[in-house]
CSV table of C-alpha atoms and ligand atoms in Angstrom, one decimal:
chain,number,residue,atom,x,y,z
A,1,MET,CA,4.2,-12.3,20.3
A,2,LEU,CA,0.7,-12.3,22.2
A,3,THR,CA,2.3,-11.5,25.4
A,4,VAL,CA,4.2,-8.5,24.1
A,5,ALA,CA,1.0,-7.4,22.8
A,6,ARG,CA,-1.2,-7.5,25.9
A,7,LYS,CA,1.5,-6.0,28.0
A,8,ALA,CA,1.1,-2.7,25.3
A,9,ALA,CA,-2.8,-3.0,26.0
A,10,GLU,CA,-1.6,-3.0,30.0
A,11,LEU,CA,0.4,0.0,29.3
A,12,ILE,CA,-2.9,1.6,27.5
A,13,LYS,CA,-4.4,0.7,29.7
A,14,THR,CA,-2.7,2.6,32.9
A,15,HIS,CA,-2.3,5.8,30.7
A,16,ARG,CA,-6.0,6.0,30.4
A,17,ASN,CA,-6.6,9.2,31.7
A,18,ASP,CA,-3.0,10.8,30.3
A,19,SER,CA,-2.3,12.7,27.6
A,20,ILE,CA,-2.0,9.9,24.8
A,21,GLN,CA,-0.8,10.5,20.9
A,22,ILE,CA,-0.7,7.8,18.1
A,23,ILE,CA,1.8,9.1,15.8
A,24,SER,CA,1.7,6.9,12.4
A,25,HIS,CA,2.7,6.7,8.8
A,26,MET,CA,1.4,8.2,6.4
A,27,ASP,CA,0.1,6.0,4.0
A,28,ALA,CA,-2.4,3.7,3.8
A,29,ASP,CA,-1.2,0.7,5.7
A,30,GLY,CA,-0.4,3.5,8.4
A,31,VAL,CA,-3.7,5.4,8.6
A,32,CYS,CA,-5.6,2.0,9.5
A,33,ALA,CA,-3.1,1.1,11.9
A,34,ALA,CA,-3.8,4.2,13.5
A,35,ALA,CA,-7.6,4.3,12.7
A,36,VAL,CA,-7.9,0.7,14.8
A,37,ILE,CA,-5.6,2.0,17.7
A,38,SER,CA,-8.0,5.5,17.8
A,39,LYS,CA,-11.4,3.3,17.7
A,40,ALA,CA,-10.1,0.6,19.9
A,41,LEU,CA,-9.4,4.2,22.2
A,42,ASP,CA,-12.8,5.7,21.3
A,43,ARG,CA,-14.2,2.6,22.0
A,44,ASN,CA,-12.8,2.8,26.1
A,45,ASN,CA,-13.7,6.3,26.5
A,46,VAL,CA,-9.2,7.5,26.5
A,47,GLU,CA,-9.1,11.3,24.7
A,48,HIS,CA,-6.1,11.1,22.3
A,49,HIS,CA,-4.4,12.8,19.7
A,50,THR,CA,-3.9,11.6,16.1
A,51,LYS,CA,-0.6,12.6,14.3
A,52,PHE,CA,0.7,11.2,10.7
A,53,VAL,CA,4.8,11.8,9.1
A,54,ARG,CA,6.4,9.9,6.0
A,55,MET,CA,9.5,9.2,8.0
A,56,LEU,CA,11.4,9.2,11.5
A,57,TYR,CA,14.3,11.5,9.8
A,58,ARG,CA,16.0,12.9,13.0
A,59,GLU,CA,15.1,16.8,11.7
A,60,VAL,CA,11.4,15.1,11.4
A,61,VAL,CA,11.5,13.6,14.8
A,62,GLU,CA,12.6,16.3,17.0
A,63,GLU,CA,9.6,18.2,16.0
A,64,LEU,CA,7.6,15.9,18.2
A,65,GLU,CA,6.2,16.4,21.8
A,66,PRO,CA,6.4,13.3,23.9
A,67,THR,CA,3.5,12.8,26.1
A,68,ASP,CA,2.9,10.8,28.8
A,69,LEU,CA,1.9,7.8,26.2
A,70,THR,CA,3.1,7.9,22.2
A,71,ILE,CA,1.9,4.8,20.4
A,72,PHE,CA,3.7,5.0,16.8
A,73,THR,CA,2.2,2.2,14.4
A,74,ASP,CA,3.3,1.4,11.4
A,75,LEU,CA,6.5,3.3,12.1
A,76,GLY,CA,9.2,4.1,14.5
A,77,SER,CA,11.2,0.2,14.1
A,78,SER,CA,13.5,0.9,11.3
A,79,GLN,CA,14.5,4.8,12.9
A,80,LEU,CA,14.3,3.4,16.5
A,81,GLN,CA,17.5,5.2,17.2
A,82,ASN,CA,15.8,8.3,16.4
A,83,VAL,CA,13.1,7.7,18.1
A,84,HIS,CA,15.4,7.0,21.6
A,85,ASN,CA,17.2,10.5,21.7
A,86,ARG,CA,13.5,12.1,21.7
A,87,PHE,CA,11.4,10.2,23.6
A,88,SER,CA,13.6,7.6,26.1
A,89,GLY,CA,12.3,8.2,30.0
A,90,HIS,CA,8.4,9.0,28.6
A,91,ASP,CA,6.3,5.6,27.8
A,92,VAL,CA,6.3,4.2,24.4
A,93,ILE,CA,4.4,1.4,22.1
A,94,ILE,CA,5.9,0.9,19.2
A,95,ALA,CA,3.5,-1.3,16.6
A,96,ASP,CA,5.4,-2.0,13.2
A,97,HIS,CA,6.4,-4.5,10.8
A,98,HIS,CA,9.4,-3.1,9.0
A,99,VAL,CA,13.2,-4.4,9.7
A,100,PRO,CA,13.5,-2.8,13.2
A,101,GLU,CA,17.4,-0.8,14.2
A,102,ARG,CA,18.8,-2.1,17.9
A,103,VAL,CA,18.3,0.4,20.7
A,104,GLU,CA,19.9,-1.6,24.0
A,105,GLY,CA,18.0,-0.8,27.5
A,106,TRP,CA,15.0,1.4,26.9
A,107,ARG,CA,13.1,0.4,29.3
A,108,GLU,CA,9.7,2.3,29.1
A,109,LEU,CA,9.3,0.5,25.1
A,110,VAL,CA,7.0,-1.6,24.6
A,111,HIS,CA,8.1,-3.1,21.4
A,112,PHE,CA,5.9,-4.6,19.0
A,113,ASN,CA,7.8,-5.9,16.2
A,114,ALA,CA,6.8,-8.2,13.3
A,115,HIS,CA,10.3,-8.9,13.0
A,116,GLN,CA,10.6,-9.8,16.5
A,117,PHE,CA,8.9,-13.0,16.5
A,118,GLY,CA,10.2,-15.0,13.3
A,119,LEU,CA,6.9,-13.1,10.9
A,120,ASP,CA,8.4,-11.4,7.5
A,121,GLY,CA,7.1,-8.5,7.9
A,122,ALA,CA,6.9,-7.8,4.4
A,123,GLN,CA,4.2,-10.0,3.4
A,124,GLU,CA,3.3,-11.6,6.3
A,125,VAL,CA,1.7,-8.5,8.8
A,126,SER,CA,0.9,-4.9,8.2
A,127,GLY,CA,1.7,-2.2,10.1
A,128,ALA,CA,-2.5,-2.2,11.0
A,129,GLY,CA,-2.3,-5.7,11.3
A,130,MET,CA,0.0,-5.3,14.3
A,131,ALA,CA,-2.3,-2.3,15.5
A,132,TYR,CA,-5.2,-4.7,15.2
A,133,ILE,CA,-3.2,-7.5,17.9
A,134,ILE,CA,-2.5,-5.0,20.2
A,135,ALA,CA,-6.5,-3.7,20.4
A,136,ARG,CA,-7.2,-7.7,20.3
A,137,GLU,CA,-5.6,-7.6,23.8
A,138,LEU,CA,-7.3,-4.4,24.7
A,139,ASP,CA,-10.5,-5.9,24.3
A,140,GLN,CA,-11.4,-9.2,22.2
A,141,ALA,CA,-15.3,-7.4,20.5
A,142,ASN,CA,-12.2,-5.2,18.5
A,143,ARG,CA,-12.3,-8.3,16.4
A,144,ASP,CA,-14.2,-6.2,14.2
A,145,LEU,CA,-11.0,-3.9,12.9
A,146,SER,CA,-9.6,-6.1,11.9
A,147,GLY,CA,-11.3,-5.5,8.6
A,148,LEU,CA,-8.9,-2.8,9.1
A,149,ALA,CA,-6.0,-4.4,9.4
A,150,ILE,CA,-6.5,-6.0,6.2
A,151,VAL,CA,-7.1,-2.6,4.0
A,152,GLY,CA,-3.7,-1.7,5.5
A,153,ALA,CA,-1.8,-5.0,4.7
A,154,LEU,CA,-3.4,-5.0,0.9
A,155,GLY,CA,-2.5,-0.6,1.1
A,156,ASP,CA,1.1,-2.4,1.5
A,157,ILE,CA,0.7,-4.8,-1.5
A,158,GLN,CA,0.7,-8.1,1.0
A,159,ASP,CA,-0.7,-10.1,-1.6
A,160,ALA,CA,0.9,-9.9,-4.0
A,161,TRP,CA,1.4,-13.7,-4.5
A,162,GLY,CA,-2.3,-13.1,-5.2
A,163,LYS,CA,-3.5,-14.4,-2.0
A,164,LEU,CA,-2.6,-13.2,2.1
A,165,LEU,CA,0.2,-15.1,3.8
A,166,GLY,CA,1.5,-15.8,7.0
A,167,TYR,CA,-0.9,-13.9,9.9
A,168,ASN,CA,-3.1,-11.9,7.9
A,169,ARG,CA,-4.3,-15.3,7.3
A,170,GLN,CA,-5.3,-15.1,11.1
A,171,ILE,CA,-5.8,-11.7,11.1
A,172,ALA,CA,-8.3,-12.2,8.0
A,173,LYS,CA,-10.0,-15.5,9.6
A,174,ASP,CA,-10.9,-13.0,12.2
A,175,SER,CA,-12.3,-10.7,10.1
A,176,ILE,CA,-14.1,-13.2,8.6
A,177,ASP,CA,-15.1,-14.9,12.1
A,178,SER,CA,-16.4,-11.5,13.0
A,179,LYS,CA,-18.8,-11.3,10.0
A,180,VAL,CA,-16.6,-8.4,8.6
A,181,LEU,CA,-14.9,-9.6,5.8
A,182,GLU,CA,-15.7,-12.3,2.6
A,183,GLN,CA,-12.6,-13.3,1.1
A,184,LYS,CA,-13.4,-15.1,-2.4
A,185,ILE,CA,-11.7,-16.9,-5.6
A,186,ASP,CA,-12.3,-14.1,-8.1
A,187,LEU,CA,-10.8,-12.7,-10.9
A,188,MET,CA,-8.2,-9.6,-9.9
A,189,PHE,CA,-10.2,-6.5,-11.5
A,190,TYR,CA,-9.8,-3.9,-9.4
A,191,GLY,CA,-13.0,-1.7,-9.0
A,192,ARG,CA,-15.1,-4.7,-8.3
A,193,HIS,CA,-17.8,-3.4,-7.3
A,194,THR,CA,-17.9,0.4,-8.6
A,195,ARG,CA,-16.6,0.3,-12.7
A,196,PRO,CA,-18.3,-1.0,-15.6
A,197,ILE,CA,-17.2,-4.5,-16.0
A,198,PHE,CA,-15.1,-3.0,-19.3
A,199,LYS,CA,-13.8,-0.3,-17.2
A,200,ALA,CA,-12.4,-2.3,-14.5
A,201,LEU,CA,-11.0,-4.8,-17.3
A,202,GLU,CA,-9.3,-2.4,-18.9
A,203,THR,CA,-7.3,-1.7,-16.0
A,204,PHE,CA,-5.6,-4.8,-16.0
A,205,THR,CA,-2.1,-4.2,-16.9
A,206,ASP,CA,0.1,-6.3,-14.6
A,207,PRO,CA,0.7,-9.1,-17.0
A,208,PRO,CA,-0.3,-6.6,-20.1
A,209,ILE,CA,-3.2,-9.1,-21.4
A,210,PRO,CA,-3.0,-7.2,-25.1
A,211,GLY,CA,-6.3,-6.6,-26.5
A,212,VAL,CA,-7.5,-5.6,-23.0
A,213,SER,CA,-5.0,-3.2,-20.3
A,214,ASN,CA,-5.8,0.0,-20.9
A,215,SER,CA,-8.5,-0.2,-24.3
A,216,ALA,CA,-12.3,0.1,-23.5
A,217,PRO,CA,-13.2,-0.8,-27.0
A,218,GLY,CA,-10.8,-3.4,-27.3
A,219,CYS,CA,-12.7,-5.4,-23.5
A,220,VAL,CA,-15.9,-4.6,-25.1
A,221,SER,CA,-15.3,-6.4,-28.0
A,222,LEU,CA,-13.5,-8.9,-25.7
A,223,LEU,CA,-16.9,-9.3,-24.3
A,224,LYS,CA,-19.1,-9.1,-27.6
A,225,ASP,CA,-16.8,-12.6,-28.4
A,226,LEU,CA,-17.2,-14.1,-25.4
A,227,ASP,CA,-20.9,-13.6,-25.3
A,228,ILE,CA,-20.8,-11.7,-22.3
A,229,PRO,CA,-23.7,-9.0,-21.8
A,230,PHE,CA,-22.4,-5.5,-20.3
A,231,LYS,CA,-25.6,-4.1,-19.7
A,232,SER,CA,-28.6,-4.9,-18.0
A,233,ASP,CA,-31.4,-3.6,-17.2
A,234,GLY,CA,-30.2,-1.6,-14.3
A,235,GLY,CA,-27.5,-0.3,-16.1
A,236,TRP,CA,-23.9,-1.2,-16.4
A,237,ARG,CA,-23.0,-4.7,-14.9
A,238,ARG,CA,-20.5,-4.7,-12.9
A,239,PRO,CA,-17.5,-7.9,-12.5
A,240,ILE,CA,-19.5,-8.9,-9.3
A,241,ASP,CA,-22.4,-9.1,-11.1
A,242,LEU,CA,-21.2,-12.0,-13.4
A,243,THR,CA,-22.2,-15.6,-13.1
A,244,ASP,CA,-19.2,-17.9,-12.3
A,245,LEU,CA,-19.5,-19.7,-15.9
A,246,GLU,CA,-19.4,-16.3,-17.6
A,247,LYS,CA,-16.5,-15.5,-15.0
A,248,ARG,CA,-14.2,-18.9,-16.2
A,249,ARG,CA,-14.8,-18.1,-19.6
A,250,LEU,CA,-13.4,-14.3,-19.6
A,251,ALA,CA,-10.4,-15.7,-16.9
A,252,THR,CA,-9.5,-18.5,-19.4
A,253,GLU,CA,-9.5,-15.9,-22.3
A,254,LEU,CA,-7.7,-13.3,-20.4
A,255,ILE,CA,-5.2,-15.6,-19.4
A,256,ALA,CA,-4.4,-17.2,-23.3
A,257,ARG,CA,-4.0,-13.7,-24.0
A,258,ALA,CA,-1.5,-12.8,-21.4
A,259,TYR,CA,0.9,-15.5,-22.4
A,260,THR,CA,1.2,-14.9,-26.2
A,261,ALA,CA,2.6,-11.3,-24.5
A,262,VAL,CA,4.5,-12.4,-21.6
A,263,PRO,CA,8.5,-13.6,-21.9
A,264,LYS,CA,8.7,-17.5,-21.6
A,265,GLU,CA,10.4,-17.4,-18.0
A,266,LEU,CA,7.7,-15.3,-16.5
A,267,VAL,CA,4.4,-16.7,-18.0
A,268,GLN,CA,4.0,-19.7,-15.4
A,269,TYR,CA,3.4,-16.8,-12.7
A,270,VAL,CA,0.4,-15.6,-15.0
A,271,PRO,CA,-2.6,-17.2,-13.8
A,272,GLY,CA,-1.9,-16.2,-10.3
A,273,LEU,CA,-2.0,-12.3,-11.3
A,274,ILE,CA,-4.4,-12.7,-13.4
A,275,ILE,CA,-6.6,-15.4,-10.7
A,276,GLY,CA,-6.3,-14.4,-7.0
A,277,GLU,CA,-7.7,-13.7,-3.8
A,278,ALA,CA,-10.2,-10.8,-3.1
A,279,HIS,CA,-12.0,-9.0,-0.2
A,280,THR,CA,-14.9,-8.0,0.2
A,281,LEU,CA,-15.9,-5.2,3.3
A,282,LEU,CA,-19.7,-6.9,4.2
A,283,LYS,CA,-20.9,-4.0,5.9
A,284,GLU,CA,-20.4,-1.5,3.6
A,285,ASP,CA,-23.1,-0.3,1.0
A,286,GLU,CA,-22.9,-2.4,-2.1
A,287,ARG,CA,-21.4,0.0,-4.1
A,288,SER,CA,-19.3,1.8,-2.2
A,289,MET,CA,-15.2,2.5,-3.4
A,290,LEU,CA,-15.4,0.6,0.2
A,291,ARG,CA,-17.0,-2.2,-0.2
A,292,GLY,CA,-13.9,-3.8,-2.0
A,293,ALA,CA,-11.0,-4.0,0.3
A,294,ASP,CA,-8.6,-3.5,-1.9
A,295,GLU,CA,-10.8,-0.1,-3.4
A,296,PHE,CA,-11.0,1.0,0.3
A,297,SER,CA,-7.1,1.0,0.6
A,298,THR,CA,-6.9,3.5,-2.7
A,299,CYS,CA,-9.2,5.8,-1.3
A,300,ILE,CA,-6.9,5.8,1.8
A,301,ASN,CA,-3.9,6.2,-0.1
A,302,SER,CA,-4.9,9.0,-1.9
A,303,THR,CA,-5.9,11.0,1.4
A,304,ALA,CA,-1.7,10.4,2.6
A,305,ARG,CA,-0.8,10.7,-0.9
A,306,HIS,CA,-2.5,14.2,-1.4
A,307,GLU,CA,-1.5,15.2,2.2
A,308,GLN,CA,-4.7,14.8,3.7
A,309,PRO,CA,-4.9,11.2,5.6
A,310,LEU,CA,-6.4,12.6,9.0
A,311,ILE,CA,-9.9,12.6,5.9
A,312,GLY,CA,-9.2,9.1,5.3
A,313,PHE,CA,-7.9,8.4,8.2
A,314,GLU,CA,-11.3,9.9,9.8
A,315,VAL,CA,-13.1,7.2,7.5
A,316,ALA,CA,-11.7,3.7,8.1
A,317,LYS,CA,-13.0,4.5,11.4
A,318,GLY,CA,-16.2,4.9,9.9
A,319,ASP,CA,-17.5,8.6,8.8
A,320,ARG,CA,-19.5,8.1,6.5
A,321,ARG,CA,-21.2,12.0,5.9
A,322,THR,CA,-18.1,15.0,5.8
A,323,TYR,CA,-14.9,13.2,5.8
A,324,TYR,CA,-16.4,10.6,3.3
A,325,ARG,CA,-17.6,13.3,0.8
A,326,ALA,CA,-14.2,15.1,0.8
A,327,MET,CA,-12.5,11.9,0.4
A,328,LEU,CA,-14.5,11.6,-2.8
A,329,LYS,CA,-14.0,15.6,-2.9
A,330,LEU,CA,-10.2,14.2,-3.2
A,331,LEU,CA,-10.7,11.9,-5.4
A,332,ARG,CA,-12.0,13.0,-8.4
A,333,TYR,CA,-9.0,15.8,-7.7
A,334,HIS,CA,-6.9,12.8,-7.4
A,335,ARG,CA,-7.9,11.5,-10.6
A,336,ARG,CA,-7.4,14.8,-13.0
A,337,CYS,CA,-3.4,14.8,-11.0
A,338,ILE,CA,-2.9,11.3,-12.1
A,339,ALA,CA,-4.9,12.3,-15.9
A,340,GLU,CA,-1.9,15.7,-15.7
A,341,GLY,CA,1.0,13.3,-14.2
A,342,MET,CA,0.3,10.3,-17.0
A,343,GLU,CA,0.0,13.6,-20.3
A,344,PHE,CA,3.6,14.8,-18.6
A,345,ILE,CA,4.8,11.2,-19.4
A,346,GLU,CA,2.9,11.2,-22.8
A,347,GLN,CA,4.6,13.8,-23.7
A,348,SER,CA,8.1,14.6,-22.2
A,349,GLY,CA,8.9,10.2,-22.5
A,350,LEU,CA,11.0,7.3,-20.8
A,351,GLU,CA,14.7,7.6,-20.4
A,352,ARG,CA,16.6,4.7,-20.3
A,353,GLY,CA,19.3,3.4,-18.1
A,354,ARG,CA,22.9,2.8,-19.6
A,355,ARG,CA,22.3,-1.0,-19.9
A,356,GLY,CA,18.4,-1.3,-20.7
A,357,TYR,CA,17.4,-2.4,-17.4
A,358,LEU,CA,16.2,0.6,-16.3
A,359,GLN,CA,13.1,3.4,-17.6
A,360,TYR,CA,13.3,6.3,-15.8
A,361,PHE,CA,11.4,10.0,-16.3
A,362,ASP,CA,12.4,13.0,-14.1
A,363,ALA,CA,8.8,15.4,-13.4
A,364,THR,CA,10.9,18.0,-11.8
A,365,GLY,CA,8.5,21.2,-11.3
A,366,GLU,CA,5.6,18.9,-12.7
A,367,ILE,CA,4.3,16.3,-10.4
A,368,LYS,CA,4.2,16.6,-6.7
A,369,GLU,CA,6.9,15.0,-4.1
A,370,THR,CA,4.3,12.9,-3.0
A,371,PHE,CA,2.6,11.7,-5.8
A,372,ILE,CA,5.3,10.7,-8.3
A,373,GLY,CA,4.6,7.2,-6.8
A,374,THR,CA,1.6,7.2,-8.4
A,375,ILE,CA,2.5,7.9,-11.7
A,376,ALA,CA,5.5,5.9,-11.3
A,377,SER,CA,2.8,2.7,-10.7
A,378,LEU,CA,0.1,3.8,-14.2
A,379,THR,CA,3.7,4.7,-16.4
A,380,LEU,CA,4.0,1.0,-15.4
A,381,GLY,CA,1.2,-0.4,-17.3
A,382,HIS,CA,1.5,2.1,-20.3
A,383,PRO,CA,2.2,1.2,-23.9
A,384,ALA,CA,4.7,3.3,-23.8
A,385,CYS,CA,6.5,1.5,-21.5
A,386,ASP,CA,8.7,-2.2,-21.0
A,387,PRO,CA,6.7,-3.2,-18.2
A,388,TYR,CA,9.7,-6.0,-17.5
A,389,LYS,CA,11.7,-3.6,-16.1
A,390,PRO,CA,11.7,-0.9,-13.6
A,391,MET,CA,10.4,2.2,-13.9
A,392,ILE,CA,11.8,5.1,-11.4
A,393,GLY,CA,10.4,8.0,-11.4
A,394,ILE,CA,12.1,11.4,-9.6
A,395,ILE,CA,11.6,14.8,-8.0
A,396,ARG,CA,14.4,16.9,-7.7
A,397,LYS,CA,14.1,20.5,-4.7
A,398,ASP,CA,16.5,21.9,-2.7
A,399,GLY,CA,19.2,19.6,-4.2
A,400,VAL,CA,17.5,16.7,-2.6
A,401,ALA,CA,16.1,13.7,-5.4
A,402,LYS,CA,13.1,12.1,-4.2
A,403,ILE,CA,12.8,8.5,-6.3
A,404,SER,CA,9.8,5.8,-6.5
A,405,ALA,CA,10.6,2.8,-8.0
A,406,ARG,CA,8.1,0.6,-9.2
A,407,CYS,CA,8.6,-3.1,-11.1
A,408,SER,CA,5.4,-5.4,-12.3
A,409,LYS,CA,4.2,-8.3,-10.1
A,410,LEU,CA,5.4,-11.1,-12.2
A,411,LEU,CA,9.2,-9.9,-11.6
A,412,PHE,CA,8.8,-9.4,-7.8
A,413,LEU,CA,7.1,-13.6,-8.1
A,414,LYS,CA,10.9,-14.1,-10.5
A,415,GLY,CA,12.4,-13.1,-7.6
A,416,LEU,CA,13.0,-9.4,-7.6
A,417,ASP,CA,13.9,-7.4,-4.1
A,418,MET,CA,13.7,-3.9,-5.7
A,419,ALA,CA,13.2,-2.3,-2.1
A,420,ARG,CA,16.6,-4.1,-1.3
A,421,ALA,CA,18.0,-3.1,-4.5
A,422,ILE,CA,17.1,0.6,-3.7
A,423,ARG,CA,18.1,0.7,-0.2
A,424,ASP,CA,21.6,-0.5,-1.0
A,425,ALA,CA,22.3,1.4,-4.3
A,426,ALA,CA,20.6,4.1,-2.3
A,427,ARG,CA,23.3,3.8,0.6
A,428,LEU,CA,25.9,3.0,-1.6
A,429,VAL,CA,25.7,7.2,-3.1
A,430,GLY,CA,25.0,8.6,0.8
A,431,GLY,CA,21.2,7.7,0.7
A,432,GLU,CA,18.6,6.3,1.3
A,433,GLY,CA,15.9,3.8,0.6
A,434,GLY,CA,13.4,1.4,1.2
A,435,GLY,CA,9.9,0.5,0.7
A,436,HIS,CA,8.1,-2.5,-0.3
A,437,ALA,CA,9.7,-5.1,-3.1
A,438,VAL,CA,7.2,-4.0,-6.2
A,439,ALA,CA,7.2,-0.1,-4.5
A,440,CYS,CA,9.4,1.4,-2.9
A,441,GLY,CA,11.3,4.9,-3.4
A,442,ALA,CA,14.7,6.0,-2.3
A,443,GLN,CA,16.0,10.1,-1.3
A,444,VAL,CA,19.5,10.6,-2.4
A,445,GLU,CA,21.5,14.1,-2.7
A,446,GLU,CA,20.9,15.8,-6.8
A,447,ASN,CA,23.9,15.4,-8.1
A,448,ARG,CA,24.5,11.2,-7.3
A,449,ILE,CA,21.5,10.9,-9.5
A,450,PRO,CA,23.4,9.3,-12.0
A,451,GLU,CA,25.5,6.8,-9.7
A,452,PHE,CA,22.0,6.0,-8.4
A,453,LEU,CA,21.0,5.1,-11.5
A,454,GLU,CA,24.1,2.8,-12.5
A,455,ARG,CA,24.3,1.0,-8.6
A,456,PHE,CA,20.0,0.3,-9.3
A,457,GLU,CA,20.8,-1.1,-12.3
A,458,TYR,CA,23.7,-3.2,-11.8
A,459,LEU,CA,21.4,-4.3,-8.4
A,460,ILE,CA,18.4,-5.5,-10.6
A,461,ILE,CA,21.2,-6.9,-13.5
A,462,GLU,CA,22.4,-9.0,-10.5
A,463,GLN,CA,18.9,-10.2,-8.5
A,464,LEU,CA,17.5,-11.4,-11.7
A,465,GLY,CA,20.6,-12.9,-12.8
B,501,LIG,O1,6.8,7.4,-2.0
B,501,LIG,P1,6.9,6.6,-2.9
B,501,LIG,O2,5.0,6.0,-2.7
B,501,LIG,O3,7.1,5.8,-4.1
B,501,LIG,O4,6.7,4.7,-1.6
B,501,LIG,C1,6.7,3.3,-1.9
B,501,LIG,C2,7.6,2.9,-0.5
B,501,LIG,O5,9.1,2.6,-0.9
B,501,LIG,C3,6.8,3.1,0.9
B,501,LIG,O6,6.9,2.3,0.9
B,501,LIG,C4,7.9,4.1,1.3
B,501,LIG,O7,8.1,4.3,2.9
B,501,LIG,C5,9.2,3.9,0.6
B,501,LIG,N1,10.7,4.4,0.6
B,501,LIG,C6,11.1,4.3,1.8
B,501,LIG,N2,12.6,5.5,1.6
B,501,LIG,C7,12.3,7.0,0.9
B,501,LIG,C8,11.1,6.8,-0.3
B,501,LIG,C9,10.1,5.7,0.2
B,501,LIG,O8,11.5,3.4,2.5
B,501,LIG,N3,13.5,7.6,0.8
B,502,LIG,ZN1,3.5,-0.5,6.5
């Protein structure tokens, strides 16, 4: 694997005075991947441009202009044919972890894809991870960029088992060795460094915890019952302020409560979702939203969702001034969009699939198409929803339906791979789809939505036995 990474690094060096562009995926992993390569190029004084796209559909690729060297990160492999049609005859590097298409005889291509080396690109290494390996071959001093590779992996939910797997562990080790990252077993709080404990507790929704999930008053009374102060002289205590003993008491109670609500066959997976590996970026400020690698990833993700990936990109590269402030502003807007989206769901309610194994909503005209995935995720944690069934959000536009699907990690741990189901269901109705096991999407013609839902539901039932 390192031989191919080295070849990519050599190709970059031979083009150091030429025109170079990075084309990357417009999501958290893609933004981190581009930031890793861009930082590495900056450090070598190599000029370059960066661009983000959602998919490399044929019409998108046709709009791209080849330069002396193009570096695709976190995409390219699964649409290799389209890329080949436009870029053959030009030097290209692809650093990706998506399942690759086969294309023969493209001599100028350095294809650096996880699957070629027996790695499971869904779980063991991200696009940012693949980019990082090339950056490390460019210069071992780039090992400090490994923190971004971890942020990218979390963006692609590669820690769904409560810990990093495969090559991601190797990257985390680089990161720990370079004093960029701390890895610790902890409660899987979201907002460990930034939120009051009861606010962080409230976000425990997968698995749903009675009296805790979505209930700030419930969390406050839980803390009182366990004799855990939620305030100190300095203000609200945050999850990282908890002592080990307090954490243990809390974990025991959360697991006990979750046991009472989770279906019997899923109970065994509960502790793994409540306790797991937490990743802290040690170079970030103590109370910053970038201190927790998971929160960092959410910040970057929101810039991509609102089609401002360059803001996330500059922040990932290290800006803590103009772009950082722009990101904070965007996050405030992001929260407003979430509130509006959830209000829509409250009012319109959810539909059920014919066999009762799916739940879905159509938010056409109400929610932006780039935002439907976020709302589908959050709806899954909403009390009105069945947390043990996949959730689908649909937006119709110009005769095409943009579909986002989300499911609980519990279903994934039980063996459900929604990415496979959605890809197959979409294909069967002439569309396309893919993504990750717990967060995926598809695009189908509007008039085929009912058929798609039926096929998808059937495939879900089949997988869950
Ligand atoms: O848009 P959303 O957040 O729902 O996308 C979730 C995942 O599904 C992303 O990784 C995205 O790349 C993938 N996806 C896909 N094909 C689509 C739509 C989404 O592979 N047509
Ligand atoms: Zn990725």
